[in-house]
Amino acid sequence: MPGRLGRDVRRKYYRRRLSSCGDNLSLGVNCTIGNPGAIEIGNDCVCFGYDFLLAHNGGELIIGDNVSVNYNVMLNASDQGKIHIGRGVLIASNVVLRSSNHIFDSVDVPIRAQGHRPGLITIGDDVWIGSNAVVLPNVTVGNGAIIAAGAVVTKDVEPFAVVAGVPAVKIRSRIRGTD
């Protein structure tokens, strides 16, 4: 259901279903929330539409206050993985955060049959994640960091760093005189 009425209906429905839901949640059309009992969302958060917020099979997704999730974002904390997002985070379109990965250690067993290895993704406060970026398991993104569009983050990002590339590397700091 589009429009203001649809947002109001979705807000009321998910306030009852989510593990924890702050005030002023705005969910656009076609947002999919899988296993809402394992998802916490803070105050004044918005998901624009066509987003996937998942926490199946023992996963945990925690979203802080004032977080903006643009269109077509995948926050996948399934298979015992965890994603913790701080306050004031901006997530641009087509971003993927996936906190578990397929196990592929054995060449004698199909990858599909080897299960998943869970991890934790921690996004600090006041972080901006650009369009089409990917953040992989066991990564911490420090407060105030910026992840450039299209970056693939495989390692921790220090506070106030700007990272870009595949794999993402620091290209500068937001703090003057520290590069």
mmCIF file of C-alpha atoms in Angstrom, residues 1-12 24-29:
data_model
loop_
_atom_site.group_PDB
_atom_site.id
_atom_site.type_symbol
_atom_site.label_atom_id
_atom_site.label_comp_id
_atom_site.label_asym_id
_atom_site.label_seq_id
_atom_site.Cartn_x
_atom_site.Cartn_y
_atom_site.Cartn_z
ATOM 1 C CA MET A 1 0.000 0.000 0.000
ATOM 2 C CA PRO A 2 1.741 3.207 -1.152
ATOM 3 C CA GLY A 3 1.604 6.674 0.363
ATOM 4 C CA ARG A 4 1.163 7.964 3.874
ATOM 5 C CA LEU A 5 -1.612 5.507 4.730
ATOM 6 C CA GLY A 6 0.623 2.579 3.732
ATOM 7 C CA ARG A 7 3.521 3.896 5.841
ATOM 8 C CA ASP A 8 1.193 4.312 8.828
ATOM 9 C CA VAL A 9 -0.147 0.758 8.459
ATOM 10 C CA ARG A 10 3.362 -0.708 8.146
ATOM 11 C CA ARG A 11 4.580 1.299 11.149
ATOM 12 C CA LYS A 12 1.751 0.045 13.366
ATOM 13 C CA ASN A 24 8.664 7.390 13.862
ATOM 14 C CA LEU A 25 9.670 4.309 11.879
ATOM 15 C CA SER A 26 8.992 4.862 8.177
ATOM 16 C CA LEU A 27 8.926 1.799 5.900
ATOM 17 C CA GLY A 28 8.460 2.395 2.183
ATOM 18 C CA VAL A 29 6.711 0.038 -0.190
#
